Coordinates of C-alpha atoms and ligand atoms in Angstrom, one line a residue:
M1 CA 8.5 -24.1 -6.8
G2 CA 9.4 -27.8 -7.1
N3 CA 6.5 -30.2 -6.4
E4 CA 5.1 -28.0 -3.6
S5 CA 1.7 -26.7 -4.1
A6 CA 1.3 -23.1 -5.4
I7 CA 0.7 -20.5 -2.8
G8 CA -0.2 -16.8 -3.4
I9 CA -2.9 -14.2 -3.6
H10 CA -6.3 -15.7 -3.8
D11 CA -8.3 -12.5 -3.5
L12 CA -7.4 -8.8 -3.3
S13 CA -9.7 -5.9 -2.3
F14 CA -8.9 -2.3 -1.4
A15 CA -10.6 0.6 0.3
T16 CA -9.7 4.3 0.6
T17 CA -11.1 7.4 2.3
E18 CA -14.2 9.5 2.3
F19 CA -12.4 12.6 1.0
V20 CA -10.0 13.5 -1.8
L21 CA -7.8 16.6 -2.2
P22 CA -7.0 17.4 -5.9
H23 CA -3.4 18.6 -6.4
T24 CA -4.8 21.6 -8.3
V25 CA -6.2 22.8 -4.9
L26 CA -2.9 22.3 -3.2
A27 CA -1.0 24.0 -6.0
E28 CA -3.4 27.0 -5.9
H29 CA -2.9 27.3 -2.1
N30 CA 0.9 27.2 -2.1
G31 CA 1.6 28.9 -5.5
T32 CA 3.3 25.8 -7.0
D33 CA 3.0 25.2 -10.7
V34 CA 0.6 22.3 -10.9
G35 CA 2.9 20.7 -13.5
K36 CA 5.3 19.9 -10.7
Y37 CA 2.7 17.7 -9.1
H38 CA 1.0 16.3 -12.3
K39 CA 4.2 15.7 -14.3
G40 CA 7.2 16.1 -11.8
I41 CA 6.0 13.7 -9.1
G42 CA 3.1 12.1 -11.1
Q43 CA 0.2 12.8 -8.7
R44 CA -3.2 14.2 -9.4
S45 CA -4.9 13.9 -6.1
M46 CA -4.6 12.3 -2.6
S47 CA -7.1 10.5 -0.4
V48 CA -7.8 12.3 2.9
A49 CA -9.3 10.5 5.9
A50 CA -12.4 11.9 7.5
A51 CA -12.3 12.5 11.3
D52 CA -14.0 9.2 11.8
E53 CA -11.7 7.1 9.6
D54 CA -8.4 5.6 10.3
I55 CA -6.3 2.5 9.4
V56 CA -8.8 0.2 11.2
T57 CA -11.9 1.5 9.3
M58 CA -10.1 1.3 6.0
G59 CA -8.6 -2.1 6.8
A60 CA -12.0 -3.5 7.8
A61 CA -13.6 -2.0 4.7
A62 CA -11.0 -3.6 2.4
A63 CA -11.3 -7.0 4.1
A64 CA -15.1 -7.2 4.5
P65 CA -15.8 -8.1 0.8
I66 CA -13.1 -10.9 1.0
I67 CA -14.9 -12.5 4.0
E68 CA -18.2 -12.0 2.3
R69 CA -17.0 -13.9 -0.7
H70 CA -15.0 -16.7 0.9
G71 CA -16.2 -16.9 4.5
S72 CA -13.7 -17.2 7.3
D73 CA -13.1 -21.0 7.2
G74 CA -9.4 -21.8 7.4
I75 CA -8.4 -18.3 8.4
R76 CA -6.4 -18.8 11.6
T77 CA -4.1 -15.8 11.2
V78 CA -4.6 -12.1 10.5
I79 CA -1.5 -10.1 9.8
F80 CA -2.0 -6.3 9.9
A81 CA 0.8 -4.3 8.3
T82 CA 1.0 -0.5 9.0
E83 CA 3.4 2.3 9.8
S84 CA 0.7 4.6 11.0
S85 CA -0.2 2.6 14.0
I86 CA -2.9 3.8 16.4
D87 CA -1.6 1.9 19.5
Q88 CA 1.9 1.0 20.7
A89 CA 0.7 -2.3 22.1
K90 CA -2.5 -3.6 20.7
S91 CA -2.6 -4.8 17.1
A92 CA -5.0 -2.8 14.9
G93 CA -5.8 -6.2 13.4
I94 CA -7.8 -7.1 16.5
Y95 CA -10.3 -4.3 15.9
V96 CA -10.6 -5.5 12.3
H97 CA -11.0 -9.1 13.5
S98 CA -13.8 -7.9 15.8
L99 CA -15.5 -5.7 13.2
L100 CA -15.5 -8.6 10.7
G101 CA -16.8 -11.2 13.3
L102 CA -13.9 -13.6 12.7
P103 CA -13.6 -16.6 15.0
S104 CA -11.8 -16.4 18.3
A105 CA -9.5 -19.3 17.2
T106 CA -7.3 -16.8 15.3
R107 CA -3.9 -15.3 15.9
V108 CA -3.7 -11.6 15.1
V109 CA -0.5 -9.6 14.9
E110 CA 0.7 -6.2 13.6
L111 CA 3.9 -5.8 11.6
K112 CA 6.0 -2.8 11.0
Q113 CA 8.9 -1.9 8.7
A114 CA 7.8 1.3 7.0
C115 CA 6.2 0.7 3.6
Y116 CA 7.8 -2.8 3.4
G117 CA 5.5 -4.2 6.1
G118 CA 2.8 -5.4 3.7
T119 CA 5.3 -7.5 1.8
A120 CA 6.7 -8.9 5.1
A121 CA 3.1 -9.9 5.9
L122 CA 2.5 -11.5 2.5
Q123 CA 5.8 -13.5 2.8
F124 CA 5.1 -14.6 6.4
A125 CA 1.6 -15.6 5.4
I126 CA 3.1 -17.8 2.6
G127 CA 5.3 -19.4 5.2
L128 CA 2.3 -20.2 7.4
V129 CA 0.4 -21.7 4.5
R130 CA 3.4 -23.7 3.4
R131 CA 3.5 -25.2 7.0
D132 CA -0.2 -26.1 6.8
P133 CA -1.7 -25.8 3.3
T134 CA -5.3 -26.1 4.7
Q135 CA -5.0 -22.7 6.3
R136 CA -5.5 -19.3 4.8
V137 CA -4.1 -16.0 6.0
L138 CA -5.8 -12.6 5.9
V139 CA -3.2 -9.9 5.2
V140 CA -4.3 -6.3 5.7
A141 CA -2.0 -3.4 4.8
S142 CA -3.4 -0.1 5.8
D143 CA -1.9 3.4 6.2
V144 CA -2.6 7.1 6.4
S145 CA 0.5 9.0 5.1
T146 CA 1.1 12.2 6.9
Y147 CA 3.8 14.8 6.4
E148 CA 4.0 18.4 7.9
L149 CA 1.7 20.9 6.3
D150 CA 3.6 23.2 3.8
S151 CA 6.6 20.8 3.6
P152 CA 7.9 19.2 0.3
G153 CA 6.4 15.8 1.5
E154 CA 2.9 17.3 1.8
A155 CA 2.1 16.6 -1.9
T156 CA 3.0 12.9 -1.4
Q157 CA 0.4 12.1 1.3
G158 CA -2.5 9.7 0.8
A159 CA -4.3 6.8 2.5
A160 CA -5.6 3.3 1.6
A161 CA -5.9 -0.2 2.7
V162 CA -5.4 -3.4 0.7
A163 CA -6.6 -6.8 2.0
M164 CA -5.4 -10.0 0.5
L165 CA -6.4 -13.6 1.2
V166 CA -3.3 -15.8 1.0
G167 CA -3.7 -19.6 0.4
T168 CA -2.9 -22.6 -1.8
D169 CA -4.1 -22.7 -5.4
P170 CA -4.6 -19.0 -5.5
A171 CA -7.1 -17.5 -8.0
L172 CA -5.1 -14.4 -8.8
V173 CA -1.3 -14.6 -8.5
R174 CA 1.1 -17.4 -7.5
I175 CA 4.0 -16.0 -5.5
E176 CA 7.3 -17.6 -6.5
E177 CA 10.6 -18.4 -4.9
P178 CA 13.2 -17.0 -4.7
S179 CA 13.1 -13.5 -3.2
G180 CA 15.9 -11.0 -3.3
V181 CA 16.2 -9.1 0.0
F182 CA 18.2 -6.1 1.1
T183 CA 18.6 -4.1 4.3
A184 CA 20.6 -0.9 5.0
D185 CA 20.6 1.2 8.1
V186 CA 19.7 4.7 6.7
M187 CA 17.7 7.6 8.1
D188 CA 15.8 8.6 5.0
F189 CA 12.3 8.6 6.5
W190 CA 11.2 7.8 10.1
R191 CA 8.6 8.8 12.7
P192 CA 9.5 8.9 16.3
N193 CA 6.8 7.7 18.7
Y194 CA 6.0 11.3 19.8
R195 CA 5.2 12.5 16.3
D196 CA 2.2 12.2 14.1
A197 CA 3.9 13.4 10.9
A198 CA 6.9 11.5 9.4
L199 CA 10.3 13.1 9.2
V200 CA 12.0 12.7 5.8
D201 CA 15.0 13.7 3.9
G202 CA 13.4 13.7 0.5
Q203 CA 16.4 13.5 -1.8
E204 CA 18.2 11.0 0.5
S205 CA 15.1 8.8 0.5
I206 CA 15.1 8.7 -3.3
G207 CA 18.8 7.7 -3.3
A208 CA 18.1 5.1 -0.6
Y209 CA 15.2 3.6 -2.6
L210 CA 17.4 3.3 -5.7
L211 CA 20.2 1.7 -3.8
A212 CA 17.7 -0.8 -2.4
V213 CA 16.4 -1.6 -5.9
E214 CA 20.0 -2.5 -6.9
G215 CA 20.6 -4.5 -3.7
S216 CA 17.5 -6.5 -3.8
W217 CA 17.8 -7.2 -7.5
K218 CA 21.4 -8.4 -7.0
D219 CA 20.3 -10.8 -4.3
Y220 CA 17.4 -12.0 -6.4
T221 CA 19.7 -12.8 -9.3
E222 CA 22.2 -14.5 -7.0
Q223 CA 19.3 -16.6 -5.6
G224 CA 18.6 -17.8 -9.2
G225 CA 15.6 -15.5 -10.0
R226 CA 14.2 -14.8 -13.5
A227 CA 15.9 -12.7 -16.1
L228 CA 14.6 -9.1 -16.5
D229 CA 13.1 -9.8 -19.9
E230 CA 10.8 -12.5 -18.6
F231 CA 8.6 -10.0 -16.8
A232 CA 5.4 -8.6 -18.3
A233 CA 5.2 -5.8 -15.8
F234 CA 6.7 -4.4 -12.6
C235 CA 4.8 -3.3 -9.5
Y236 CA 7.0 -0.9 -7.5
H237 CA 6.3 0.8 -4.2
Q238 CA 4.9 4.1 -5.3
P239 CA 5.4 6.9 -2.7
F240 CA 4.6 9.1 -5.8
T241 CA 4.1 7.5 -9.2
K242 CA 7.2 9.0 -10.8
M243 CA 9.3 7.2 -8.2
A244 CA 8.4 3.9 -9.9
Y245 CA 9.8 5.3 -13.2
K246 CA 13.0 6.5 -11.5
A247 CA 13.4 3.1 -10.0
H248 CA 12.7 1.1 -13.1
R249 CA 15.1 3.3 -15.3
H250 CA 17.7 2.7 -12.6
L251 CA 17.2 -1.1 -12.7
L252 CA 17.4 -1.2 -16.5
N253 CA 20.6 0.9 -16.4
H254 CA 22.0 -1.3 -13.7
C255 CA 21.3 -4.4 -15.7
G256 CA 23.0 -2.8 -18.8
H257 CA 19.8 -2.5 -20.8
G258 CA 19.9 1.2 -21.4
V259 CA 16.6 3.1 -21.0
D260 CA 14.1 2.6 -23.7
E261 CA 11.1 4.8 -22.7
D262 CA 8.6 2.7 -24.7
R263 CA 9.7 -0.3 -22.7
V264 CA 9.5 1.7 -19.4
A265 CA 5.9 2.8 -20.3
R266 CA 5.0 -0.8 -21.2
D267 CA 6.5 -2.2 -18.0
L268 CA 4.9 0.3 -15.6
G269 CA 2.1 2.2 -17.4
L270 CA -0.8 0.3 -16.1
T271 CA 0.5 0.0 -12.5
T272 CA 0.2 3.7 -11.5
E273 CA -3.5 4.4 -12.2
Y274 CA -4.7 4.0 -8.6
N275 CA -1.7 5.4 -6.8
N276 CA -1.8 8.4 -9.1
V277 CA -5.1 9.5 -7.5
I278 CA -4.9 7.9 -4.0
G279 CA -1.3 9.1 -3.1
N280 CA 1.1 7.3 -0.9
S281 CA -0.6 4.5 1.0
Y282 CA 2.8 3.2 2.4
T283 CA 2.3 -0.5 3.0
A284 CA -0.6 -0.8 0.6
S285 CA 1.0 1.0 -2.3
V286 CA 2.7 -1.9 -4.1
Y287 CA -0.5 -3.9 -4.0
L288 CA -2.5 -1.0 -5.3
A289 CA -0.1 -1.2 -8.2
L290 CA -0.9 -4.9 -8.6
A291 CA -4.7 -4.2 -8.5
A292 CA -4.3 -1.4 -11.1
L293 CA -2.4 -3.8 -13.4
L294 CA -4.7 -6.7 -13.1
D295 CA -7.8 -4.5 -13.4
Q296 CA -6.6 -2.9 -16.6
A297 CA -4.2 -5.1 -18.5
D298 CA -5.1 -7.3 -21.4
D299 CA -4.9 -11.0 -20.5
L300 CA -1.9 -11.6 -18.3
T301 CA -2.5 -15.3 -17.8
G302 CA 0.7 -17.2 -17.2
R303 CA 2.8 -14.0 -17.3
A304 CA 5.4 -13.1 -14.6
V305 CA 5.0 -9.8 -12.7
G306 CA 8.0 -8.4 -10.8
F307 CA 7.4 -6.8 -7.3
L308 CA 9.7 -4.3 -5.7
S309 CA 8.7 -3.5 -2.2
Y310 CA 10.7 -0.7 -0.4
G311 CA 10.4 0.4 3.2
S312 CA 12.5 3.4 4.4
G313 CA 15.1 2.8 7.0
S314 CA 15.5 0.5 4.9
V315 CA 14.4 -2.9 3.8
A316 CA 13.5 -4.0 0.3
E317 CA 12.5 -7.2 -1.4
F318 CA 12.3 -8.1 -5.1
F319 CA 10.1 -11.1 -5.9
A320 CA 8.0 -12.5 -8.8
G321 CA 4.4 -13.7 -9.1
T322 CA 2.7 -15.5 -12.0
V323 CA -0.8 -14.6 -13.0
V324 CA -3.1 -17.6 -12.7
P325 CA -5.5 -18.8 -15.5
G326 CA -9.0 -17.5 -15.0
Y327 CA -7.9 -14.6 -12.7
R328 CA -10.1 -12.1 -14.5
E329 CA -13.3 -13.8 -13.1
H330 CA -12.1 -13.0 -9.6
L331 CA -11.2 -9.3 -10.0
R332 CA -13.0 -6.5 -8.2
T333 CA -12.5 -3.8 -10.8
E334 CA -15.9 -2.2 -10.5
A335 CA -15.6 -2.0 -6.7
H336 CA -12.1 -0.6 -6.9
R337 CA -13.3 2.2 -9.3
E338 CA -16.2 2.9 -7.0
A339 CA -13.9 3.2 -4.0
I340 CA -12.0 5.9 -5.9
D341 CA -14.9 7.7 -7.6
R342 CA -17.1 7.9 -4.4
R343 CA -14.6 10.1 -2.6
K344 CA -15.8 13.7 -2.1
P345 CA -13.5 16.6 -3.0
V346 CA -12.5 18.5 0.1
G347 CA -11.6 22.2 0.2
H348 CA -8.1 23.3 1.3
A349 CA -9.3 24.8 4.7
R350 CA -11.1 21.6 5.6
Y351 CA -8.2 19.4 4.5
R352 CA -5.9 21.4 6.8
A353 CA -8.3 21.1 9.7
L354 CA -8.5 17.3 9.2
H355 CA -4.7 17.1 9.0
E356 CA -4.3 18.9 12.4
H357 CA -7.2 16.9 14.0
S358 CA -6.2 14.7 16.9
F359 CA -8.0 13.5 20.0
P360 CA -7.3 15.1 23.4
A361 CA -5.2 12.8 25.5
D362 CA -7.2 13.4 28.7
G363 CA -9.0 10.0 28.7
G364 CA -12.4 11.8 28.3
D365 CA -15.4 11.0 26.2
H366 CA -14.7 12.4 22.7
R367 CA -17.2 11.7 19.9
T368 CA -16.1 12.1 16.3
P369 CA -18.4 13.9 13.8
A370 CA -20.2 11.3 11.5
E371 CA -18.5 12.4 8.3
S372 CA -17.7 9.1 6.6
T373 CA -20.2 6.9 4.8
G374 CA -18.2 3.7 4.5
P375 CA -19.2 0.4 6.3
F376 CA -17.1 1.1 9.4
R377 CA -16.4 4.3 11.4
L378 CA -14.4 5.4 14.4
A379 CA -17.2 6.7 16.6
G380 CA -14.9 8.3 19.2
L381 CA -12.5 7.8 22.1
H382 CA -13.7 6.9 25.6
G383 CA -11.3 6.3 28.5
H384 CA -8.4 6.2 26.1
K385 CA -10.2 3.4 24.1
R386 CA -11.1 3.7 20.4
I387 CA -14.7 2.9 19.8
Y388 CA -15.6 1.6 16.4
E389 CA -19.0 1.0 14.8
A390 CA -20.2 -1.0 11.8
R391 CA -23.0 0.5 9.8
Ligands
LIG1 N1 6.7 21.0 -14.2 C1 7.1 19.7 -14.4 N2 8.0 19.1 -13.5 C2 8.4 19.9 -12.5 C3 8.0 21.2 -12.3 C4 7.1 21.8 -13.2 N3 6.7 23.0 -13.1 N4 8.7 21.7 -11.2 C5 9.4 20.7 -10.7 N5 9.3 19.6 -11.5 C6 9.9 18.3 -11.3 C7 11.4 18.3 -10.8 O1 12.3 18.5 -11.9 C8 11.5 17.0 -10.2 O2 11.7 16.0 -11.2 P1 12.9 15.0 -11.1 O3 12.8 14.3 -9.8 O4 12.7 14.1 -12.3 O5 14.1 15.8 -11.2 C9 10.1 16.7 -9.5 O6 9.2 17.6 -10.2 C10 10.1 17.0 -8.1 O7 10.7 18.3 -7.9 P2 11.6 18.6 -6.6 O8 12.6 17.5 -6.5 O9 12.1 20.0 -6.7 O10 10.6 18.4 -5.5 P3 10.7 18.6 -3.9 O11 12.1 18.9 -3.5 O12 9.6 19.6 -3.6 O13 10.3 17.2 -3.3 C11 10.1 14.9 -2.9 C12 10.0 16.0 -3.9 C13 11.5 14.8 -2.4 C14 9.6 13.6 -3.5 C15 9.1 15.3 -1.7 O14 7.8 15.3 -2.1 C16 9.2 14.4 -0.5 O15 10.1 14.6 0.4 N6 8.3 13.3 -0.4 C17 8.3 12.4 0.7 C18 9.5 11.4 0.6 C19 9.3 10.4 -0.5 O16 8.2 10.1 -1.0 N7 10.4 9.7 -0.9 C20 10.4 8.7 -1.9 C21 11.4 7.6 -1.6 S1 11.2 6.9 0.1 C22 10.0 5.8 0.0 O17 9.6 5.4 -1.1 C23 9.3 5.4 1.2 C24 8.1 6.2 1.4 O18 7.0 5.8 1.1 C25 8.2 7.5 2.0

């Protein structure tokens, strides 16, 4: 990083939904051996949004503790990354900006490139801080993952938001140069504007992800990045946690290391704890992996962590971060566990009803049932406008 000041993740906080559907319930409903879910794809449960929750309520709930701890001084930009957008024009970040009471002297924008959007937001934030090191950027990555009921993708749904404060002299992780980047025009997963649920070619998407791992690692190496052996752990995008294992084995093979399962477990083992019970949170997933790693690992001070962010369609980026001395004093481990443990199990019929729930498009006054108990809720829709409330 030369003589330039260190920039990276100063604080990280996540939020998820009111409800959770255990995979045992899904398996019982569709007659699948639960081993396919627990072992085959590596998922135990998935977060399910209540009728009065969405990407805004989760994003605001993730970001509120950051603003409480650090205030809003120096935050002149909010970048909201999502691929489950609620509006084709207005940034979901503006609702979050309003719910958090951030100053009007702020630019707010929404970013999209499938699950890669959170990493684009982080990298763009670093660029802004590099230009003016007195500024800090609030990055929010928030998604509700939705596939068709009774489709193979159904077991890989989930929902969560991660908020990160990006600035100089970060308390958690310094993000390093260089990055390895990769783009390929593939139709592995997409969601046309007229659809709520994503379309996906499951096997093609796995192949496209592995190709992107190779491509972004190749560019990372060519840009003068670290050697594979220098990393203490790897945070992969986790559409389902077994995907991280597939990707890492692929990378090891590609680099001529062979696949030593002890090494794979050591490199990834602690990164899957949250995604395993939350499910796919798209843009947030790679940063939930980081939260799980930091919250559980023995001291990682000074160690390098590799990040592989993949967004279908497809764009990928491999980059490194170094864990900062004293980082453990700034973690939110207890709050993260509470966000997961407070979820209420939901029955299969209720889950399906929530999955199919949508507002009528008639511009009328539609209230949502008060189901959620988090700090923010979607109270309803009035004249085509979403109405949010803080508790
Ligand atoms: N016990 C243990 N394991 C079992 C089992 C059992 N009883 N039954 C099956 N399995 C194993 C299978 O052997 C398989 O393992 P391998 O992949 O190691 O061979 C695994 O469970 C899954 O089985 P299938 O491949 O038969 O599962 P499927 O066809 O029903 O679908 C899926 C799996 C393609 C991931 C599907 O859930 C899907 O389409 N998901 C959405 C797409 C996705 O997540 N793609 C990931 C890459 S794209 C991306 O990362 C972007 C993004 O966020 C979407």
